[in-house]
Amino acid sequence: MKNFVPQDARARRMATALILVLATASLVACGPEPTAQPKLSIEIHGWGPTGAGSDGFVMGLPDFSQASSLRLKVTQPRDQRILSTETFTVGAHKGSLPDVTFGENLRVDLEVLDANLAVVASGATPIFSFEQGDTRRAFRVLVTPTNRFAPVGSLVADRETGANKLVQSRFDYSAITASGASRIWLGRIGQAVAMTDDGQVLIVGGAEPAAFHQPGTTPSLRQTFSDIQIFDPATGYFTDLSFDDQARAVQSTGTDKLRVARAFHTITPLGADRFLVVGGLTLREGGIRALNSMEIIDLKAPAGTRIQELRGDAGPALLTTHRAFHSATLRSSDRKLIVAGGVGHNGATDVIDSFEVIDIARGTITASAPKLNAARTDHSAVLSADGTNIWLIGGRDASGALASTETLRPEGEATVSTVGVRLNRARFGASTVRLSATGGNDVLVIGGFSDTAGAALSSFEIGGFARDAFFQQADWTLKAARGAFTAIELPNSTDVMVIGGVAATSPVASAERLRYKGLADATPFVAETQGSFVENRHGASAVMLQNGHILVLAGVDGGDATAHDNAELFNALDPVRNRAGQ
Amino acid sequence: MMYRRNRFSRHARPTLLLGVLLGMCLLPSMLAAQEAAPEGVQGPRPKVFLIPTDSVRAEITPIVTERVGESLRERLRADGRIELLGSFRDIQRQLEGGGQHSSATIAEAERLYTSGIGLLTAGDNQRAAETFQRSVDLMEQNIGDLHNFDVLADALVNLALAYFQAGFDLDSRKYMHKYAHLRPAAKFDAAKFPKGVIEIATDEQDRVQKAGNGKLVVNANVAGAAVFIDGVAKGETPVTIEDVGFGTHYLVVRDKRGGTWSEEIRVRGRGREQVMDVKLGEGQAAAPVAAGRAADGELPAFYTDLREVLRTGKFGVEQQPYLREVVGRTGGQFVAWVVMVREGSNYVAAPFVYRASDGLIVQATKIKFNMELSNLRAGVNQLSDAIIIAVEQMPMDQAISVVDLNPAKSEQPAVAVAPKADPATKARPAVVRQPGEDEVIPPPKVMPSESRSDTWTYVGWGSAAVLIGGAIAGSIYLLAASGDDPSKPVGFEAEVSW
């Protein structure tokens, strides 16, 4: 039989075929092999003991003598959650947290602990997302001693050896160099700062001072700046917005600089990485002039077109009154910007008694009628928790400090001013903080000056939008009197940090922490001195970074010193605590 | 009214006044803000008390159960959807002032009272009622240590108001009656109290007035002990009190050695005599109200008994009295616990949730941990989610009357765990066998040849059967684990070097 196949052989073939088919099917049914676990790598650098008896930048963990262990925490600071935590001995030199849940708004906090588990130094990544599908991310974290200042460092390659090293970061000079400008010093005062959506810091304009600037007087300036520097906390680098890093040149399609160089202006975040720059002082024809122009910074626009004029139907939108040292507050209830007070063309004694309402979407401006209840500048402007009312607090007029306050509130299509409760102490150049512990309804007013000779105040007082008085006690004081400083509420403890400032003609180098005890306490805030600047600086700007450190940049030492073109970080230990009351 | 002592008293009178006003104005809003629900969470979060994790008959080392339990506690605490209460010992310590004195309890009650004022002002009547209720409960449980009865009276009237505004009329009536008994001459601000509440109060005040005073004879085993009614001194034992009105009052007797006796009493009024026999013991701190309280550092018997029952693996509605007691002592609305059992080389964690409002107990989804606990974090996250979902939904189809996690070895395993992804074993899918199934692979029904060697045929059919079984098992396995793709990592590794 031609087609005869022995049964034995047929069975063998069938068996073999079945084995192959089913083996394949079984493998398929078993599913894919597990993929490698995604990894977040963090490299630590630091500022602290170098082992040579002094503090400095260290590649790796500084030689903190008390360091015993290192705690690694994965947190969600905005939600006040700690997702994972683990502690490693310092001697291990590495550690890891496996199976950290994917998520958004994550941050890795690193705490160097002593034998008693007290935190002696810390650092953190910026806030980031790590989603399913991501395979790898890497960060460098600068660890610095707690409750102290440290210079901002960035990693560079040594020109001679090619090895990486940490150096103190400075403003980006590459655009200046590329443009062939003769002056290359970028140290400044009078800059405006704002935070971008991804946690970088915009430093807009400013001026190089020619002499010590006494708050409440007209500054003496050598030059005003039009550049926009961007600080990236993840790297420590400053970058000029106008510089094309790939082409190693200034943007060919435009400048991405302010159209008008200016200082002592305001910058207001509008959302979606758009910012409005208003007024300020500029140097023109040998004199200092107040400005009435406004410019929009749109970081999402194509390179070269990121700076735009604010325009209405009739062309450029201009303030009715030229002004600097004013306040600009975005009224969130109707998205209108309220620009109030300030000084005009004639300098420090030309104090303005008007406010203007700017419809940013339409580019229209409505000057106030009637005007403010008092001409005022160097005041504070605080937006109410509901985004409707703006409280103008203190400040000064041409003759001296003010104790008066007033509230700007919408009334139909108009905005009107109502006289508010008086401060216990007349003050200008004070700092105000809306207290989150009471839902943002109460306001802490700190320090300031009582006269234009620079007599600084150490007192603080507390008022509220619905209160009929400011409250103050004899022992509600800072350790050091100061004005023209920055106060920042820490997000977790709700303590308030007071950074730098001026008293008389000298910078105040120290930082103070106002520890929050509760408003029912006889002393709601208790002051505690925490560290001093690495370099004295007044006229500096301070802003809270996503990693929990406070960036302090620019400013100038007293006297005829050169303004700073660098920055430092203050490590205000404010660990994330679980919202549920851990 | 505020009852905080602070340093404002050191300042001049106008300043004092301002300070007090500041405190009065700011505290409610501050506390309201502190107690506000986290972003994204609607309404008050359910309060959950978590019993420490145990294993059935201690068959798993405590290191494992503690690690799972503590990780679970941490995860639940971090989750904004529930309010996880502290451990039993912590709560007990807090309420008893570290076991030394219950003045801390009174302070806590006063804090809750001020918090309730804030919530009431903010219009959160439901939470205000819960907060006032807790405050009143604490004060009543520690009445022997309460000196300022104005706080209690104020808490009662505000509790009644909060209940009324939250729609709980009967509760409102109950506490307004108590208030009327304590303050029969009180007037009510029509701007604050709704008409209905005022009517309840004034009706009861009329009743108190019409009933007249009762006659209370207080005898004690200690002569000369001070007698207080609602915080007001009424003489020394033995004493006859004739000016106590109809209704609920608080009787406290203190001897000179620190012994205290306290009780909530019901005075009948109309001049009728009631005799109270007080037993003051040596060194007695507070009796009979707090007599059942455990000594410092010890856990009460009901709690240790409950844990002992849970460790047997067999429990259910019979344990409701224990669970109710836990709720009463901790202030939780839910009690959750996890019992672990060993299954082969793995651990299985079975979570349970008890709801105080109706006594329902549900068993949530079980979670499997491998022996090395390398999947601890992912497993704890799942366990946490399972408990939270159970708290939120209390699904009736998961309700239990009794459960046995540790049946006899010969019986079908009670903890039926769906096959889960396990990287170590999934390359070798095991054949799933049913109980009683023969391990021998049966020969094919049609024998190919009687005269020739059947070896290859048997190998072929046998292999096919094994592989078909494997394929089926793999499919079932993957279907059962659908949504839990083992090839996808459950998280990432955070690695740091220094």
mmCIF file with all atom_site columns, C-alpha atoms in Angstrom, chain A residues 7-8 11-12 14-15 18-19 22-23 26 29-44 60-61 70 72 74 81-86 88-90 92-102 106 110 128 130 132 437-439 442 462 467 469 471-473 475-476 516 518-523 578-582, chain B residues 4 6-8 10-11 15-16 18-19 21-23 25-27 29-30 33-34 37-39 45 67 74-84 374-378 381 423 426-429 447-449 452-453 456-457 459-461 463-465 467-468 470-471 474-475 478 485-498:
data_model
loop_
_atom_site.group_PDB
_atom_site.id
_atom_site.type_symbol
_atom_site.label_atom_id
_atom_site.label_alt_id
_atom_site.label_comp_id
_atom_site.label_asym_id
_atom_site.label_entity_id
_atom_site.label_seq_id
_atom_site.pdbx_PDB_ins_code
_atom_site.Cartn_x
_atom_site.Cartn_y
_atom_site.Cartn_z
_atom_site.occupancy
_atom_site.B_iso_or_equiv
_atom_site.pdbx_formal_charge
_atom_site.auth_seq_id
_atom_site.auth_comp_id
_atom_site.auth_asym_id
_atom_site.auth_atom_id
_atom_site.pdbx_PDB_model_num
ATOM 1   C CA . GLN A 1 7   ? 0.670   2.988  13.049 1.00 0.00 ? 7   GLN A CA 1
ATOM 2   C CA . ASP A 1 8   ? 3.640   3.275  15.363 1.00 0.00 ? 8   ASP A CA 1
ATOM 3   C CA . ALA A 1 11  ? 1.497   7.880  16.540 1.00 0.00 ? 11  ALA A CA 1
ATOM 4   C CA . ARG A 1 12  ? 5.013   9.178  17.003 1.00 0.00 ? 12  ARG A CA 1
ATOM 5   C CA . MET A 1 14  ? 1.144   12.875 16.007 1.00 0.00 ? 14  MET A CA 1
ATOM 6   C CA . ALA A 1 15  ? 2.608   12.895 19.474 1.00 0.00 ? 15  ALA A CA 1
ATOM 7   C CA . LEU A 1 18  ? 0.927   17.738 19.540 1.00 0.00 ? 18  LEU A CA 1
ATOM 8   C CA . ILE A 1 19  ? 3.778   18.339 21.922 1.00 0.00 ? 19  ILE A CA 1
ATOM 9   C CA . LEU A 1 22  ? 0.666   22.521 22.883 1.00 0.00 ? 22  LEU A CA 1
ATOM 10  C CA . ALA A 1 23  ? 4.012   23.560 24.219 1.00 0.00 ? 23  ALA A CA 1
ATOM 11  C CA . SER A 1 26  ? 1.143   26.689 26.959 1.00 0.00 ? 26  SER A CA 1
ATOM 12  C CA . ALA A 1 29  ? -1.021  30.980 27.885 1.00 0.00 ? 29  ALA A CA 1
ATOM 13  C CA . CYS A 1 30  ? 1.557   31.554 30.545 1.00 0.00 ? 30  CYS A CA 1
ATOM 14  C CA . GLY A 1 31  ? 1.780   35.208 29.499 1.00 0.00 ? 31  GLY A CA 1
ATOM 15  C CA . PRO A 1 32  ? 4.718   37.474 29.021 1.00 0.00 ? 32  PRO A CA 1
ATOM 16  C CA . GLU A 1 33  ? 7.747   37.474 31.195 1.00 0.00 ? 33  GLU A CA 1
ATOM 17  C CA . PRO A 1 34  ? 7.777   40.172 33.854 1.00 0.00 ? 34  PRO A CA 1
ATOM 18  C CA . THR A 1 35  ? 9.487   43.303 32.762 1.00 0.00 ? 35  THR A CA 1
ATOM 19  C CA . ALA A 1 36  ? 12.272  44.802 34.819 1.00 0.00 ? 36  ALA A CA 1
ATOM 20  C CA . GLN A 1 37  ? 11.080  47.050 37.603 1.00 0.00 ? 37  GLN A CA 1
ATOM 21  C CA . PRO A 1 38  ? 11.208  50.727 36.656 1.00 0.00 ? 38  PRO A CA 1
ATOM 22  C CA . LYS A 1 39  ? 13.806  52.636 38.568 1.00 0.00 ? 39  LYS A CA 1
ATOM 23  C CA . LEU A 1 40  ? 14.165  56.085 40.060 1.00 0.00 ? 40  LEU A CA 1
ATOM 24  C CA . SER A 1 41  ? 17.824  56.859 40.686 1.00 0.00 ? 41  SER A CA 1
ATOM 25  C CA . ILE A 1 42  ? 18.884  59.594 43.031 1.00 0.00 ? 42  ILE A CA 1
ATOM 26  C CA . GLU A 1 43  ? 22.400  60.831 43.385 1.00 0.00 ? 43  GLU A CA 1
ATOM 27  C CA . ILE A 1 44  ? 23.233  62.856 46.444 1.00 0.00 ? 44  ILE A CA 1
ATOM 28  C CA . GLY A 1 60  ? 28.264  62.660 47.695 1.00 0.00 ? 60  GLY A CA 1
ATOM 29  C CA . LEU A 1 61  ? 27.114  63.052 51.248 1.00 0.00 ? 61  LEU A CA 1
ATOM 30  C CA . LEU A 1 70  ? 19.683  58.258 56.163 1.00 0.00 ? 70  LEU A CA 1
ATOM 31  C CA . LEU A 1 72  ? 14.372  57.883 52.396 1.00 0.00 ? 72  LEU A CA 1
ATOM 32  C CA . VAL A 1 74  ? 8.503   58.939 49.050 1.00 0.00 ? 74  VAL A CA 1
ATOM 33  C CA . ARG A 1 81  ? 0.994   61.900 52.290 1.00 0.00 ? 81  ARG A CA 1
ATOM 34  C CA . ILE A 1 82  ? 3.981   59.718 53.005 1.00 0.00 ? 82  ILE A CA 1
ATOM 35  C CA . LEU A 1 83  ? 3.821   56.754 50.656 1.00 0.00 ? 83  LEU A CA 1
ATOM 36  C CA . SER A 1 84  ? 6.923   54.830 51.652 1.00 0.00 ? 84  SER A CA 1
ATOM 37  C CA . THR A 1 85  ? 9.781   55.264 54.028 1.00 0.00 ? 85  THR A CA 1
ATOM 38  C CA . GLU A 1 86  ? 12.907  53.350 54.894 1.00 0.00 ? 86  GLU A CA 1
ATOM 39  C CA . PHE A 1 88  ? 19.566  53.054 56.002 1.00 0.00 ? 88  PHE A CA 1
ATOM 40  C CA . THR A 1 89  ? 22.836  53.351 57.832 1.00 0.00 ? 89  THR A CA 1
ATOM 41  C CA . VAL A 1 90  ? 25.105  56.051 56.479 1.00 0.00 ? 90  VAL A CA 1
ATOM 42  C CA . ALA A 1 92  ? 25.676  51.551 53.507 1.00 0.00 ? 92  ALA A CA 1
ATOM 43  C CA . HIS A 1 93  ? 26.212  54.302 50.903 1.00 0.00 ? 93  HIS A CA 1
ATOM 44  C CA . LYS A 1 94  ? 23.110  53.229 49.054 1.00 0.00 ? 94  LYS A CA 1
ATOM 45  C CA . GLY A 1 95  ? 19.579  52.111 49.698 1.00 0.00 ? 95  GLY A CA 1
ATOM 46  C CA . SER A 1 96  ? 16.383  51.519 47.865 1.00 0.00 ? 96  SER A CA 1
ATOM 47  C CA . LEU A 1 97  ? 12.649  51.391 48.309 1.00 0.00 ? 97  LEU A CA 1
ATOM 48  C CA . PRO A 1 98  ? 11.080  48.674 46.180 1.00 0.00 ? 98  PRO A CA 1
ATOM 49  C CA . ASP A 1 99  ? 7.526   48.687 44.887 1.00 0.00 ? 99  ASP A CA 1
ATOM 50  C CA . VAL A 1 100 ? 6.806   52.361 45.346 1.00 0.00 ? 100 VAL A CA 1
ATOM 51  C CA . THR A 1 101 ? 3.352   52.978 43.984 1.00 0.00 ? 101 THR A CA 1
ATOM 52  C CA . PHE A 1 102 ? 3.189   54.804 40.672 1.00 0.00 ? 102 PHE A CA 1
ATOM 53  C CA . LEU A 1 106 ? 5.605   62.538 44.022 1.00 0.00 ? 106 LEU A CA 1
ATOM 54  C CA . LEU A 1 110 ? 16.110  62.466 52.078 1.00 0.00 ? 110 LEU A CA 1
ATOM 55  C CA . PHE A 1 128 ? 7.528   64.618 39.673 1.00 0.00 ? 128 PHE A CA 1
ATOM 56  C CA . PHE A 1 130 ? 6.240   58.299 37.762 1.00 0.00 ? 130 PHE A CA 1
ATOM 57  C CA . GLN A 1 132 ? 3.032   52.965 34.684 1.00 0.00 ? 132 GLN A CA 1
ATOM 58  C CA . ALA A 1 437 ? -4.338  77.508 59.574 1.00 0.00 ? 437 ALA A CA 1
ATOM 59  C CA . THR A 1 438 ? -7.469  79.634 59.707 1.00 0.00 ? 438 THR A CA 1
ATOM 60  C CA . GLY A 1 439 ? -8.530  79.017 56.153 1.00 0.00 ? 439 GLY A CA 1
ATOM 61  C CA . ASP A 1 442 ? -6.504  85.924 58.895 1.00 0.00 ? 442 ASP A CA 1
ATOM 62  C CA . ILE A 1 462 ? -2.804  89.699 63.381 1.00 0.00 ? 462 ILE A CA 1
ATOM 63  C CA . ARG A 1 467 ? -12.199 91.122 62.209 1.00 0.00 ? 467 ARG A CA 1
ATOM 64  C CA . ALA A 1 469 ? -9.349  95.037 64.923 1.00 0.00 ? 469 ALA A CA 1
ATOM 65  C CA . PHE A 1 471 ? -4.414  92.191 67.593 1.00 0.00 ? 471 PHE A CA 1
ATOM 66  C CA . GLN A 1 472 ? -0.976  92.626 69.050 1.00 0.00 ? 472 GLN A CA 1
ATOM 67  C CA . GLN A 1 473 ? 0.756   91.960 72.349 1.00 0.00 ? 473 GLN A CA 1
ATOM 68  C CA . ASP A 1 475 ? 5.687   89.869 73.329 1.00 0.00 ? 475 ASP A CA 1
ATOM 69  C CA . TRP A 1 476 ? 4.550   89.310 69.765 1.00 0.00 ? 476 TRP A CA 1
ATOM 70  C CA . TYR A 1 516 ? 2.876   78.625 65.056 1.00 0.00 ? 516 TYR A CA 1
ATOM 71  C CA . GLY A 1 518 ? -2.371  78.431 67.439 1.00 0.00 ? 518 GLY A CA 1
ATOM 72  C CA . LEU A 1 519 ? -4.333  81.628 67.402 1.00 0.00 ? 519 LEU A CA 1
ATOM 73  C CA . ALA A 1 520 ? -5.940  80.825 70.734 1.00 0.00 ? 520 ALA A CA 1
ATOM 74  C CA . ASP A 1 521 ? -2.516  80.821 72.334 1.00 0.00 ? 521 ASP A CA 1
ATOM 75  C CA . ALA A 1 522 ? -1.471  83.939 74.182 1.00 0.00 ? 522 ALA A CA 1
ATOM 76  C CA . THR A 1 523 ? 1.550   84.070 71.866 1.00 0.00 ? 523 THR A CA 1
ATOM 77  C CA . ASN A 1 578 ? 0.359   62.520 56.791 1.00 0.00 ? 578 ASN A CA 1
ATOM 78  C CA . ARG A 1 579 ? -2.828  64.472 56.633 1.00 0.00 ? 579 ARG A CA 1
ATOM 79  C CA . ALA A 1 580 ? -4.658  61.925 58.734 1.00 0.00 ? 580 ALA A CA 1
ATOM 80  C CA . GLY A 1 581 ? -2.783  63.165 61.782 1.00 0.00 ? 581 GLY A CA 1
ATOM 81  C CA . GLN A 1 582 ? 0.209   60.906 61.919 1.00 0.00 ? 582 GLN A CA 1
ATOM 82  C CA . ARG B 2 4   ? -9.049  77.970 78.090 1.00 0.00 ? 4   ARG B CA 1
ATOM 83  C CA . ASN B 2 6   ? -3.850  81.348 78.948 1.00 0.00 ? 6   ASN B CA 1
ATOM 84  C CA . ARG B 2 7   ? -1.440  84.127 79.520 1.00 0.00 ? 7   ARG B CA 1
ATOM 85  C CA . PHE B 2 8   ? -3.858  86.846 78.562 1.00 0.00 ? 8   PHE B CA 1
ATOM 86  C CA . ARG B 2 10  ? -1.241  88.774 82.731 1.00 0.00 ? 10  ARG B CA 1
ATOM 87  C CA . HIS B 2 11  ? -2.121  91.685 80.557 1.00 0.00 ? 11  HIS B CA 1
ATOM 88  C CA . THR B 2 15  ? -5.733  93.875 76.249 1.00 0.00 ? 15  THR B CA 1
ATOM 89  C CA . LEU B 2 16  ? -7.205  90.928 78.066 1.00 0.00 ? 16  LEU B CA 1
ATOM 90  C CA . LEU B 2 18  ? -9.099  91.957 73.104 1.00 0.00 ? 18  LEU B CA 1
ATOM 91  C CA . GLY B 2 19  ? -7.215  88.738 73.581 1.00 0.00 ? 19  GLY B CA 1
ATOM 92  C CA . LEU B 2 21  ? -12.274 88.281 71.928 1.00 0.00 ? 21  LEU B CA 1
ATOM 93  C CA . LEU B 2 22  ? -9.579  87.221 69.518 1.00 0.00 ? 22  LEU B CA 1
ATOM 94  C CA . GLY B 2 23  ? -9.537  83.742 70.931 1.00 0.00 ? 23  GLY B CA 1
ATOM 95  C CA . CYS B 2 25  ? -13.515 84.760 67.343 1.00 0.00 ? 25  CYS B CA 1
ATOM 96  C CA . LEU B 2 26  ? -10.646 82.820 65.912 1.00 0.00 ? 26  LEU B CA 1
ATOM 97  C CA . LEU B 2 27  ? -10.877 79.490 67.642 1.00 0.00 ? 27  LEU B CA 1
ATOM 98  C CA . SER B 2 29  ? -12.867 79.129 62.539 1.00 0.00 ? 29  SER B CA 1
ATOM 99  C CA . MET B 2 30  ? -9.450  77.756 63.263 1.00 0.00 ? 30  MET B CA 1
ATOM 100 C CA . ALA B 2 33  ? -10.423 74.650 59.423 1.00 0.00 ? 33  ALA B CA 1
ATOM 101 C CA . GLN B 2 34  ? -8.411  72.024 61.249 1.00 0.00 ? 34  GLN B CA 1
ATOM 102 C CA . ALA B 2 37  ? -12.252 67.276 55.370 1.00 0.00 ? 37  ALA B CA 1
ATOM 103 C CA . PRO B 2 38  ? -9.290  66.925 53.055 1.00 0.00 ? 38  PRO B CA 1
ATOM 104 C CA . GLU B 2 39  ? -9.557  68.099 49.487 1.00 0.00 ? 39  GLU B CA 1
ATOM 105 C CA . ARG B 2 45  ? -14.545 60.799 56.814 1.00 0.00 ? 45  ARG B CA 1
ATOM 106 C CA . ARG B 2 67  ? 4.986   44.069 59.733 1.00 0.00 ? 67  ARG B CA 1
ATOM 107 C CA . GLU B 2 74  ? 0.565   53.459 57.908 1.00 0.00 ? 74  GLU B CA 1
ATOM 108 C CA . ARG B 2 75  ? -1.148  53.086 54.571 1.00 0.00 ? 75  ARG B CA 1
ATOM 109 C CA . LEU B 2 76  ? -4.635  53.581 55.984 1.00 0.00 ? 76  LEU B CA 1
ATOM 110 C CA . ARG B 2 77  ? -3.464  56.595 57.900 1.00 0.00 ? 77  ARG B CA 1
ATOM 111 C CA . ALA B 2 78  ? -2.003  58.083 54.733 1.00 0.00 ? 78  ALA B CA 1
ATOM 112 C CA . ASP B 2 79  ? -5.203  57.540 52.818 1.00 0.00 ? 79  ASP B CA 1
ATOM 113 C CA . GLY B 2 80  ? -7.506  60.530 52.975 1.00 0.00 ? 80  GLY B CA 1
ATOM 114 C CA . ARG B 2 81  ? -10.718 58.557 52.610 1.00 0.00 ? 81  ARG B CA 1
ATOM 115 C CA . ILE B 2 82  ? -10.990 57.417 56.196 1.00 0.00 ? 82  ILE B CA 1
ATOM 116 C CA . GLU B 2 83  ? -9.923  58.756 59.558 1.00 0.00 ? 83  GLU B CA 1
ATOM 117 C CA . LEU B 2 84  ? -7.847  56.052 61.160 1.00 0.00 ? 84  LEU B CA 1
ATOM 118 C CA . SER B 2 374 ? 8.704   41.014 48.813 1.00 0.00 ? 374 SER B CA 1
ATOM 119 C CA . ASN B 2 375 ? 5.227   42.020 47.736 1.00 0.00 ? 375 ASN B CA 1
ATOM 120 C CA . LEU B 2 376 ? 4.518   43.628 51.110 1.00 0.00 ? 376 LEU B CA 1
ATOM 121 C CA . ARG B 2 377 ? 3.971   47.124 49.794 1.00 0.00 ? 377 ARG B CA 1
ATOM 122 C CA . ALA B 2 378 ? 1.736   46.152 46.924 1.00 0.00 ? 378 ALA B CA 1
ATOM 123 C CA . ASN B 2 381 ? -1.929  48.748 49.336 1.00 0.00 ? 381 ASN B CA 1
ATOM 124 C CA . PRO B 2 423 ? 6.895   35.558 39.070 1.00 0.00 ? 423 PRO B CA 1
ATOM 125 C CA . LYS B 2 426 ? 4.358   31.297 36.611 1.00 0.00 ? 426 LYS B CA 1
ATOM 126 C CA . ALA B 2 427 ? 6.866   29.746 34.233 1.00 0.00 ? 427 ALA B CA 1
ATOM 127 C CA . ARG B 2 428 ? 5.722   26.428 35.546 1.00 0.00 ? 428 ARG B CA 1
ATOM 128 C CA . PRO B 2 429 ? 1.931   26.523 35.724 1.00 0.00 ? 429 PRO B CA 1
ATOM 129 C CA . MET B 2 447 ? -6.070  1.666  22.134 1.00 0.00 ? 447 MET B CA 1
ATOM 130 C CA . PRO B 2 448 ? -4.096  2.022  18.887 1.00 0.00 ? 448 PRO B CA 1
ATOM 131 C CA . SER B 2 449 ? -2.706  -1.506 18.775 1.00 0.00 ? 449 SER B CA 1
ATOM 132 C CA . ARG B 2 452 ? 2.826   -3.160 18.958 1.00 0.00 ? 452 ARG B CA 1
ATOM 133 C CA . SER B 2 453 ? 4.650   -1.180 21.510 1.00 0.00 ? 453 SER B CA 1
ATOM 134 C CA . TRP B 2 456 ? 5.143   6.515  21.982 1.00 0.00 ? 456 TRP B CA 1
ATOM 135 C CA . THR B 2 457 ? 1.400   6.575  21.770 1.00 0.00 ? 457 THR B CA 1
ATOM 136 C CA . VAL B 2 459 ? 3.791   9.439  25.660 1.00 0.00 ? 459 VAL B CA 1
ATOM 137 C CA . GLY B 2 460 ? 2.032   11.408 22.968 1.00 0.00 ? 460 GLY B CA 1
ATOM 138 C CA . TRP B 2 461 ? -1.415  11.246 24.482 1.00 0.00 ? 461 TRP B CA 1
ATOM 139 C CA . SER B 2 463 ? 1.914   14.717 27.014 1.00 0.00 ? 463 SER B CA 1
ATOM 140 C CA . ALA B 2 464 ? -1.033  16.115 25.185 1.00 0.00 ? 464 ALA B CA 1
ATOM 141 C CA . ALA B 2 465 ? -3.238  15.598 28.228 1.00 0.00 ? 465 ALA B CA 1
ATOM 142 C CA . LEU B 2 467 ? -0.236  20.171 28.200 1.00 0.00 ? 467 LEU B CA 1
ATOM 143 C CA . ILE B 2 468 ? -3.910  20.607 27.507 1.00 0.00 ? 468 ILE B CA 1
ATOM 144 C CA . GLY B 2 470 ? -1.572  23.111 31.529 1.00 0.00 ? 470 GLY B CA 1
ATOM 145 C CA . ALA B 2 471 ? -3.051  25.326 28.884 1.00 0.00 ? 471 ALA B CA 1
ATOM 146 C CA . GLY B 2 474 ? -2.937  28.714 32.489 1.00 0.00 ? 474 GLY B CA 1
ATOM 147 C CA . SER B 2 475 ? -6.009  30.207 30.923 1.00 0.00 ? 475 SER B CA 1
ATOM 148 C CA . LEU B 2 478 ? -4.849  34.297 33.735 1.00 0.00 ? 478 LEU B CA 1
ATOM 149 C CA . ASP B 2 485 ? -1.184  41.453 34.682 1.00 0.00 ? 485 ASP B CA 1
ATOM 150 C CA . PRO B 2 486 ? 1.898   39.859 36.174 1.00 0.00 ? 486 PRO B CA 1
ATOM 151 C CA . SER B 2 487 ? 4.059   41.244 33.436 1.00 0.00 ? 487 SER B CA 1
ATOM 152 C CA . LYS B 2 488 ? 3.314   44.787 34.544 1.00 0.00 ? 488 LYS B CA 1
ATOM 153 C CA . PRO B 2 489 ? 5.298   46.065 37.495 1.00 0.00 ? 489 PRO B CA 1
ATOM 154 C CA . VAL B 2 490 ? 3.198   47.173 40.456 1.00 0.00 ? 490 VAL B CA 1
ATOM 155 C CA . GLY B 2 491 ? 5.470   50.077 41.212 1.00 0.00 ? 491 GLY B CA 1
ATOM 156 C CA . PHE B 2 492 ? 8.938   51.437 40.803 1.00 0.00 ? 492 PHE B CA 1
ATOM 157 C CA . GLU B 2 493 ? 12.100  51.176 42.784 1.00 0.00 ? 493 GLU B CA 1
ATOM 158 C CA . ALA B 2 494 ? 13.539  54.322 44.304 1.00 0.00 ? 494 ALA B CA 1
ATOM 159 C CA . GLU B 2 495 ? 17.284  53.928 44.622 1.00 0.00 ? 495 GLU B CA 1
ATOM 160 C CA . VAL B 2 496 ? 19.577  56.408 46.245 1.00 0.00 ? 496 VAL B CA 1
ATOM 161 C CA . SER B 2 497 ? 23.333  56.451 46.462 1.00 0.00 ? 497 SER B CA 1
ATOM 162 C CA . TRP B 2 498 ? 25.596  58.703 48.463 1.00 0.00 ? 498 TRP B CA 1
#
